[in-house]
Amino acid sequence: MKRMLAGLLSLAMVLSLSAPAFAETTLEKINRTGVLTIGTRTGSPPFAFVNKQNEWVGFSIDLVEQAIAPAISKKLGKPVKVEKKESTPATRIPLLASNAVDLIAGTMTDTRPRRESVDFTLTFFVTGAQFLVKKGSPIKGIQNIAGKRIAAQQGSTNERIIRERVPTAQLRVFPDQPGAFQALAQGQVDAYTNDGVQLAGLIAKAPNPADWHIVGDFYSYEPYGMAMRKNESDFRNLANNGLMEAIESGKYFELYDKWFGPKGEVPYPLTTENKRFMELQVVPK
Amino acid sequence: MKNSTAIEFRQVNKWFGKLHVLRDFSLKIDPGEVVVVCGPSGSGKSTLIRCVNRLEPIQSGEIIVLGESITQPGVNLSSLRARVGIVFQSFNLFPHMTALENIMLAPVKVRGLTRDEAEKTARALLERVGIPEKANNYPANLSGGQQQRVAIARALAMQPAIMLFDEPTSALDPEMINEVLDVMTDLAKEGMTMIVITHEMGFAKRVARRIVFMDEGQVIEEGGPDSFFDAPKFDRTRQFLSKILSH
Amino acid sequence: MRGRWRGVKYDFDWSVLWSGESGGWLLQGILTTLEISALAWLLAVALGILSGAMRTVPFAPLRAIATFYVEFFRNVPILVWMFFWYFGVPPLLPHAIRDWLFNHGAEFWAGMFALGVYHGARMSEVIRSGIQSIPKTQFEASMAMGLTVWQAYWLVIVPVALRLIVPPATNESLNLLKNSSVALTISVAELTFQTRQIETYTAKAIEALTAGTLIYLVLCVSIAIIMARIERRFAIPGLIARVGAG
C-alpha cells in the first residue's frame, strides 16, 4: 500500500513537474544545489539498508559516497553532499524522471528494456539467480522446479526467466523479500528465487542460517548498475570515471571486502572471474 | 365465566428506573366495552395500554387479557399480540411497503394465510376504512389521516378481539381527525372492545361507555360520559377538563 | 505515442500497455481484482448485515459478540489481516488441507477473507447506523403485530436500513475495491500487481502506473453509477427525505 502510494505520488509529482520550462542537466542541478540525491533501498543488505545503529549504509551507498561523489566534486570544484531517498523497484524510474533523485544506487539490474527508459553506469556488481530452500529440499536448481511453488520478488528479472523456461512452475510473486521468505519458512512455497547475493543476505540475517541452502547454478545474469536520466553523458562519464578510479586504486575491492568479506555483513566471496570482469571494465586513461 | 372480562388490571405497578409510572393500578374492562382514557401527559396512560400487549413488562401485579394472565412467564406473545391490535400516534406504517403490503404482512407471516387470502382480506379492510383506491400507495404518498386508517386496517387484519388506540389523532391535522374517528366509531358500533387514549372529548361523549381520568399512575375518576363531563367529582378532573375543552 | 515533457527527461511509450503480454496481464489483473473484490464484497455485506443488526438487538450477549467482531477487525490495518489470513491461518489447518490450499490459490482465498472480514466490520458500522436511524417505533409496531424479533429485522428493519445506507455503503464498497490492491503483498496477481509487472518487463513505470490509475478510476466510477441506479430503483418515495430532514 505504502509503495503503491509512493508510486502514485511520484506520478502526481511527474505530472505537476510538466509545467516548468527550465531544462537543467543533472550536473547543472548538482552544481546549483551542491547536492547529489540518490534513490536507494532500506532493506537490501549489504547494498543499502538501515543497520542496527539506525544508519543508512551499504556497499552501493559507499560506492556513491567514496567513488562517485568525489569525482563530481573534483570536476565542479566544490563539495558535493549525498542525500538519500528511499526508492523501490516500482518507484525508482518515476523518481528519476521527476528529478526527485539523480541516481539509483541500490540493487538494480541493468537490462536492455530498462536502457530504453534510463541510462546505466558501469556494472558494479555481478550476480545471478539461484534458489533458497530449506535444508533437505529435493530442489537442486532450475532443473527440478517443474510443478513446484516458487516465490519470486516482483521487479526482479529472474521471475520472467522462470515463466519462460519452466512454465509449469507455480510462481508466487511477492513485492518484497520478507513476505517471500516468510512464505518459504511456512511452506506456502517450496523455494524462493532471487539474485544469489540477495539470498545470501537473507540467510545472513535469518535466526538459524544453517537451516537454509542456496542451490543451483546461476540461471540468469544480473549485472547491477546505477541508473540515471537518459542522455546525460557528462554526468554519466563522471560517475563511470569515479567507479573506474575506485577499481583501479583498489578502493572498490576494499569496500567489497568490507561488506562481502568473511567479516562482512553478507559473506559473498569475489570470484576470480568477477574480479577480472571488474578490472576489464576500466578503460585506459 | 372465562370471558366475562376482556381486560383486567390487578394492582399493577410499573417503574421506569426510579419513575413510578403505574401505582397499584386496577381496572376491569368488559367485552365490547369502549373505554376512553384521558389525563395529563406523563400520567401513565400510554404505558398502561402498552402493558396490555406486553410491549412493556410490569414489575408487580397481574394483567389478565381474554381470560389469560399475560404477566406470567411463558406467555405466547405472538398469539397475544394477534388478539390485541394497537394503533399508534405516529402511525408506524412500514415505509418500504404499500398500504396493501402493510396490511398483508402479519396475516401472512404470523397467521400463515396465503397471499391471496391475505390480499382479499386486506382489500376488504381498505374498503372498510374508506380508501380502497390507495391500496398500492406507499405511506409517504398518503396523508396522515389515510396513513392512520391504513394502520387501523393493518391492526384489524389480525382479527383482534381487542383494539388499543394510543392517541390516534393527536399527530393529525384538524381536517383529518374526523375521518379517523369515524372509522373508530364504526368499529365501536360493531362491538369491538377498545381502549382509546384521546383528548377528543366529542368522540368520548358519543362513543365511550366509560371514561377513565388518570393522573400519576392512578385512576382519579371514572364514569359514563354523562356523569363524567357534566358532574366530575374531583377538582383535578375539573381542571383538566376545563383545559382541554377550552381548546 | 512518444512524447517528452519539458523539464522531465523521460520518453513516453504508451504502446507498452498493449504490446507483448501487457494487454493480457492488465485484463487478467482487472479480472482478478473484480473477482476477489466481488467475493469479498458478498462476504462483507453478509457479515456486515448480520453483525450490524446484532449490535442493535435487545439482547446483550449478541451485541457483545458483534461489537467485539467490529472493533477487533476494523481497528487493525488491512495489511496485517492479509498476513494473518495468509501466514497465520494455514498452520492451524490439517497438513493435507494446507498443502491442497497452497497448490490451489491459498493467497487468493486468504486475500478474499482478509478483505471480506475487514470490510464486513466496517460495513457493520454503516448498517448499524442505518438501523439506528430507523425510528424505534418501527420495531415496536412490528412486535405489536406479532412478528418475532427475527422477522421484525428481516422483514422491516433491515430492508429499510439497506435503502438508507446505499451512499455510505457505496463508499465502503469502493474502499474495498481499492484495498484489494493490498493483496499483492501476499502474491495475489491483481491489477496493481500486473501494472508493476508491466513495469518490470518494460521499465515503463509511468505508463504502467497511469494505466493502473485510470483503470481503478473507471472501475470505481462504474460502481458508483451502478449503485446510484440501485439507489434510485429501490428508493422509497419520500423516505430518504424524511429521515434526512429528521
Tab-separated table of N, CA, C and O in Angstrom, chain B residues 50 53 55-56 77-78 81-82 84-86 88 90-97 102-103 105-107 109-110 138 140-141 154 158, chain C residues 134-148 151-152 154-160 163 234-239 242:
chain	number	residue	atom	x	y	z
B	50	ARG	N	-49.776	-0.046	26.624
B	50	ARG	CA	-48.651	-0.826	26.088
B	50	ARG	C	-48.376	-2.067	26.935
B	50	ARG	O	-47.740	-3.012	26.459
B	53	ASN	N	-50.437	-5.447	25.656
B	53	ASN	CA	-49.883	-6.455	24.724
B	53	ASN	C	-48.399	-6.702	24.978
B	53	ASN	O	-47.673	-7.143	24.105
B	55	LEU	N	-45.847	-4.830	25.275
B	55	LEU	CA	-44.753	-4.035	24.723
B	55	LEU	C	-43.918	-3.511	25.877
B	55	LEU	O	-42.743	-3.195	25.716
B	56	GLU	N	-44.560	-3.395	27.071
B	56	GLU	CA	-43.840	-3.024	28.285
B	56	GLU	C	-44.082	-4.114	29.323
B	56	GLU	O	-45.224	-4.550	29.503
B	77	LEU	N	-46.401	-14.686	23.199
B	77	LEU	CA	-46.573	-13.274	22.849
B	77	LEU	C	-47.196	-13.094	21.474
B	77	LEU	O	-48.016	-12.215	21.255
B	78	SER	N	-46.796	-13.960	20.539
B	78	SER	CA	-47.334	-13.824	19.188
B	78	SER	C	-48.851	-13.964	19.185
B	78	SER	O	-49.551	-13.183	18.553
B	81	ARG	N	-50.481	-10.969	20.894
B	81	ARG	CA	-50.458	-9.755	20.081
B	81	ARG	C	-51.366	-9.881	18.865
B	81	ARG	O	-51.835	-8.880	18.322
B	82	ALA	N	-51.607	-11.122	18.438
B	82	ALA	CA	-52.542	-11.310	17.337
B	82	ALA	C	-53.964	-10.973	17.782
B	82	ALA	O	-54.791	-10.549	16.982
B	84	VAL	N	-54.685	-8.768	20.220
B	84	VAL	CA	-54.771	-7.396	20.719
B	84	VAL	C	-54.104	-6.474	19.697
B	84	VAL	O	-52.890	-6.476	19.558
B	85	GLY	N	-54.905	-5.721	18.955
B	85	GLY	CA	-54.329	-4.809	17.966
B	85	GLY	C	-54.010	-3.481	18.615
B	85	GLY	O	-54.637	-3.086	19.603
B	86	ILE	N	-52.994	-2.795	18.082
B	86	ILE	CA	-52.670	-1.479	18.635
B	86	ILE	C	-52.447	-0.489	17.495
B	86	ILE	O	-51.903	-0.846	16.443
B	88	PHE	N	-50.882	3.351	16.799
B	88	PHE	CA	-50.006	4.321	17.450
B	88	PHE	C	-50.290	5.738	16.984
B	88	PHE	O	-50.821	5.964	15.895
B	90	SER	N	-48.061	7.785	15.942
B	90	SER	CA	-47.281	8.135	14.754
B	90	SER	C	-47.456	7.111	13.628
B	90	SER	O	-46.566	6.939	12.818
B	91	PHE	N	-48.573	6.450	13.583
B	91	PHE	CA	-48.971	5.516	12.519
B	91	PHE	C	-48.069	4.283	12.445
B	91	PHE	O	-48.557	3.164	12.425
B	92	ASN	N	-46.727	4.565	12.302
B	92	ASN	CA	-45.760	3.469	12.235
B	92	ASN	C	-46.020	2.484	11.111
B	92	ASN	O	-45.796	1.295	11.265
B	93	LEU	N	-46.467	2.996	9.974
B	93	LEU	CA	-46.538	2.108	8.810
B	93	LEU	C	-45.114	1.822	8.351
B	93	LEU	O	-44.199	2.610	8.592
B	94	PHE	N	-44.937	0.699	7.672
B	94	PHE	CA	-43.609	0.358	7.163
B	94	PHE	C	-43.407	1.074	5.834
B	94	PHE	O	-44.149	0.836	4.881
B	95	PRO	N	-42.390	1.939	5.759
B	95	PRO	CA	-42.297	2.849	4.610
B	95	PRO	C	-41.983	2.151	3.292
B	95	PRO	O	-42.251	2.698	2.239
B	96	HIS	N	-41.404	0.947	3.351
B	96	HIS	CA	-40.999	0.286	2.107
B	96	HIS	C	-42.085	-0.633	1.572
B	96	HIS	O	-41.850	-1.363	0.619
B	97	MET	N	-43.267	-0.606	2.189
B	97	MET	CA	-44.361	-1.459	1.718
B	97	MET	C	-45.550	-0.574	1.353
B	97	MET	O	-45.785	0.452	1.998
B	102	ASN	N	-48.545	-3.525	3.775
B	102	ASN	CA	-48.531	-3.288	5.213
B	102	ASN	C	-49.594	-4.125	5.911
B	102	ASN	O	-49.360	-4.711	6.961
B	103	ILE	N	-50.781	-4.160	5.286
B	103	ILE	CA	-51.900	-4.870	5.917
B	103	ILE	C	-51.714	-6.382	5.816
B	103	ILE	O	-52.083	-7.133	6.712
B	105	LEU	N	-48.891	-8.108	5.740
B	105	LEU	CA	-47.667	-8.684	6.305
B	105	LEU	C	-47.936	-9.660	7.464
B	105	LEU	O	-47.539	-10.830	7.404
B	106	ALA	N	-48.610	-9.190	8.495
B	106	ALA	CA	-48.793	-10.048	9.674
B	106	ALA	C	-49.707	-11.248	9.390
B	106	ALA	O	-49.396	-12.365	9.816
B	107	PRO	N	-50.809	-11.061	8.662
B	107	PRO	CA	-51.628	-12.241	8.368
B	107	PRO	C	-50.834	-13.343	7.670
B	107	PRO	O	-50.994	-14.524	7.971
B	109	LYS	N	-47.360	-13.659	7.668
B	109	LYS	CA	-46.195	-14.130	8.405
B	109	LYS	C	-46.542	-14.710	9.768
B	109	LYS	O	-45.821	-15.557	10.276
B	110	VAL	N	-47.598	-14.203	10.394
B	110	VAL	CA	-47.916	-14.679	11.738
B	110	VAL	C	-49.067	-15.688	11.706
B	110	VAL	O	-48.991	-16.748	12.314
B	138	TYR	N	-47.524	4.039	-1.393
B	138	TYR	CA	-46.599	3.916	-0.263
B	138	TYR	C	-46.998	4.918	0.809
B	138	TYR	O	-47.583	5.960	0.486
B	140	ALA	N	-45.539	7.229	2.350
B	140	ALA	CA	-45.129	8.618	2.165
B	140	ALA	C	-46.050	9.361	1.204
B	140	ALA	O	-46.068	10.589	1.171
B	141	ASN	N	-46.804	8.611	0.402
B	141	ASN	CA	-47.724	9.255	-0.538
B	141	ASN	C	-49.161	9.269	-0.035
B	141	ASN	O	-50.081	9.450	-0.823
B	154	ARG	N	-54.518	-2.374	9.243
B	154	ARG	CA	-53.437	-3.325	9.470
B	154	ARG	C	-53.649	-4.061	10.793
B	154	ARG	O	-53.426	-5.274	10.880
B	158	MET	N	-55.499	-8.790	11.692
B	158	MET	CA	-55.209	-9.947	12.537
B	158	MET	C	-56.472	-10.434	13.248
B	158	MET	O	-56.400	-11.333	14.083
C	134	ILE	N	-33.514	4.340	11.957
C	134	ILE	CA	-34.923	3.991	11.797
C	134	ILE	C	-35.608	4.162	13.154
C	134	ILE	O	-35.108	3.649	14.159
C	135	PRO	N	-36.728	4.872	13.182
C	135	PRO	CA	-37.366	5.106	14.480
C	135	PRO	C	-37.640	3.795	15.207
C	135	PRO	O	-38.028	2.803	14.591
C	136	LYS	N	-37.445	3.798	16.517
C	136	LYS	CA	-37.651	2.618	17.335
C	136	LYS	C	-39.093	2.111	17.219
C	136	LYS	O	-39.379	0.931	17.381
C	137	THR	N	-39.978	3.043	16.927
C	137	THR	CA	-41.397	2.687	16.845
C	137	THR	C	-41.677	1.702	15.714
C	137	THR	O	-42.667	0.980	15.766
C	138	GLN	N	-40.806	1.691	14.688
C	138	GLN	CA	-40.989	0.713	13.615
C	138	GLN	C	-40.832	-0.699	14.167
C	138	GLN	O	-41.548	-1.621	13.795
C	139	PHE	N	-39.841	-0.837	15.040
C	139	PHE	CA	-39.612	-2.135	15.660
C	139	PHE	C	-40.794	-2.507	16.552
C	139	PHE	O	-41.293	-3.636	16.517
C	140	GLU	N	-41.271	-1.519	17.317
C	140	GLU	CA	-42.416	-1.767	18.193
C	140	GLU	C	-43.646	-2.164	17.408
C	140	GLU	O	-44.381	-3.087	17.780
C	141	ALA	N	-43.893	-1.444	16.315
C	141	ALA	CA	-45.058	-1.759	15.502
C	141	ALA	C	-44.961	-3.194	14.996
C	141	ALA	O	-45.955	-3.929	14.968
C	142	SER	N	-43.736	-3.615	14.625
C	142	SER	CA	-43.560	-4.986	14.141
C	142	SER	C	-43.866	-5.987	15.245
C	142	SER	O	-44.544	-6.992	15.029
C	143	MET	N	-43.341	-5.697	16.436
C	143	MET	CA	-43.569	-6.617	17.541
C	143	MET	C	-45.060	-6.661	17.891
C	143	MET	O	-45.614	-7.723	18.194
C	144	ALA	N	-45.701	-5.486	17.855
C	144	ALA	CA	-47.107	-5.414	18.230
C	144	ALA	C	-47.980	-6.222	17.277
C	144	ALA	O	-49.085	-6.627	17.628
C	145	MET	N	-47.490	-6.432	16.050
C	145	MET	CA	-48.265	-7.230	15.097
C	145	MET	C	-48.077	-8.717	15.322
C	145	MET	O	-48.694	-9.531	14.647
C	146	GLY	N	-47.163	-9.072	16.222
C	146	GLY	CA	-46.937	-10.481	16.489
C	146	GLY	C	-45.727	-11.054	15.773
C	146	GLY	O	-45.469	-12.253	15.831
C	147	LEU	N	-44.957	-10.198	15.081
C	147	LEU	CA	-43.745	-10.702	14.433
C	147	LEU	C	-42.714	-11.047	15.503
C	147	LEU	O	-42.688	-10.433	16.572
C	148	THR	N	-41.861	-12.014	15.198
C	148	THR	CA	-40.752	-12.301	16.109
C	148	THR	C	-39.669	-11.248	15.882
C	148	THR	O	-39.705	-10.520	14.883
C	151	GLN	N	-38.135	-11.845	12.572
C	151	GLN	CA	-38.981	-11.383	11.467
C	151	GLN	C	-38.991	-9.863	11.366
C	151	GLN	O	-38.958	-9.299	10.272
C	152	ALA	N	-39.035	-9.206	12.516
C	152	ALA	CA	-39.056	-7.745	12.511
C	152	ALA	C	-37.802	-7.212	11.814
C	152	ALA	O	-37.864	-6.297	11.002
C	154	TRP	N	-35.767	-8.966	9.689
C	154	TRP	CA	-35.626	-9.454	8.326
C	154	TRP	C	-36.630	-8.797	7.385
C	154	TRP	O	-36.331	-8.522	6.229
C	155	LEU	N	-37.839	-8.534	7.895
C	155	LEU	CA	-38.893	-8.041	7.012
C	155	LEU	C	-39.029	-6.528	7.030
C	155	LEU	O	-39.506	-5.937	6.066
C	156	VAL	N	-38.636	-5.903	8.127
C	156	VAL	CA	-38.899	-4.468	8.245
C	156	VAL	C	-37.609	-3.653	8.414
C	156	VAL	O	-37.282	-2.812	7.584
C	157	ILE	N	-36.884	-3.925	9.493
C	157	ILE	CA	-35.772	-3.044	9.853
C	157	ILE	C	-34.655	-3.079	8.807
C	157	ILE	O	-34.240	-2.047	8.277
C	158	VAL	N	-34.192	-4.285	8.497
C	158	VAL	CA	-33.054	-4.391	7.580
C	158	VAL	C	-33.400	-3.895	6.165
C	158	VAL	O	-32.628	-3.140	5.577
C	159	PRO	N	-34.546	-4.278	5.603
C	159	PRO	CA	-34.851	-3.764	4.252
C	159	PRO	C	-34.889	-2.235	4.183
C	159	PRO	O	-34.441	-1.659	3.197
C	160	VAL	N	-35.390	-1.601	5.215
C	160	VAL	CA	-35.423	-0.134	5.193
C	160	VAL	C	-34.013	0.413	5.396
C	160	VAL	O	-33.570	1.316	4.683
C	163	ARG	N	-31.791	0.424	2.353
C	163	ARG	CA	-32.045	1.508	1.401
C	163	ARG	C	-31.421	2.822	1.867
C	163	ARG	O	-30.924	3.600	1.073
C	234	PHE	N	-34.591	1.419	-5.976
C	234	PHE	CA	-35.220	0.916	-4.763
C	234	PHE	C	-35.636	2.031	-3.812
C	234	PHE	O	-36.055	1.770	-2.700
C	235	ALA	N	-35.504	3.256	-4.256
C	235	ALA	CA	-35.837	4.366	-3.355
C	235	ALA	C	-37.288	4.242	-2.911
C	235	ALA	O	-38.165	3.875	-3.689
C	236	ILE	N	-37.530	4.524	-1.644
C	236	ILE	CA	-38.893	4.537	-1.155
C	236	ILE	C	-39.365	5.976	-1.255
C	236	ILE	O	-38.711	6.864	-0.734
C	237	PRO	N	-40.493	6.197	-1.916
C	237	PRO	CA	-40.924	7.581	-2.102
C	237	PRO	C	-40.989	8.320	-0.772
C	237	PRO	O	-41.652	7.879	0.162
C	238	GLY	N	-40.261	9.429	-0.697
C	238	GLY	CA	-40.361	10.280	0.489
C	238	GLY	C	-39.521	9.853	1.673
C	238	GLY	O	-39.279	10.643	2.574
C	239	LEU	N	-39.023	8.619	1.669
C	239	LEU	CA	-38.382	8.125	2.887
C	239	LEU	C	-37.052	8.809	3.172
C	239	LEU	O	-36.805	9.283	4.269
C	242	ARG	N	-37.396	12.236	4.339
C	242	ARG	CA	-37.958	12.335	5.680
C	242	ARG	C	-36.885	12.067	6.737
C	242	ARG	O	-36.712	12.825	7.675
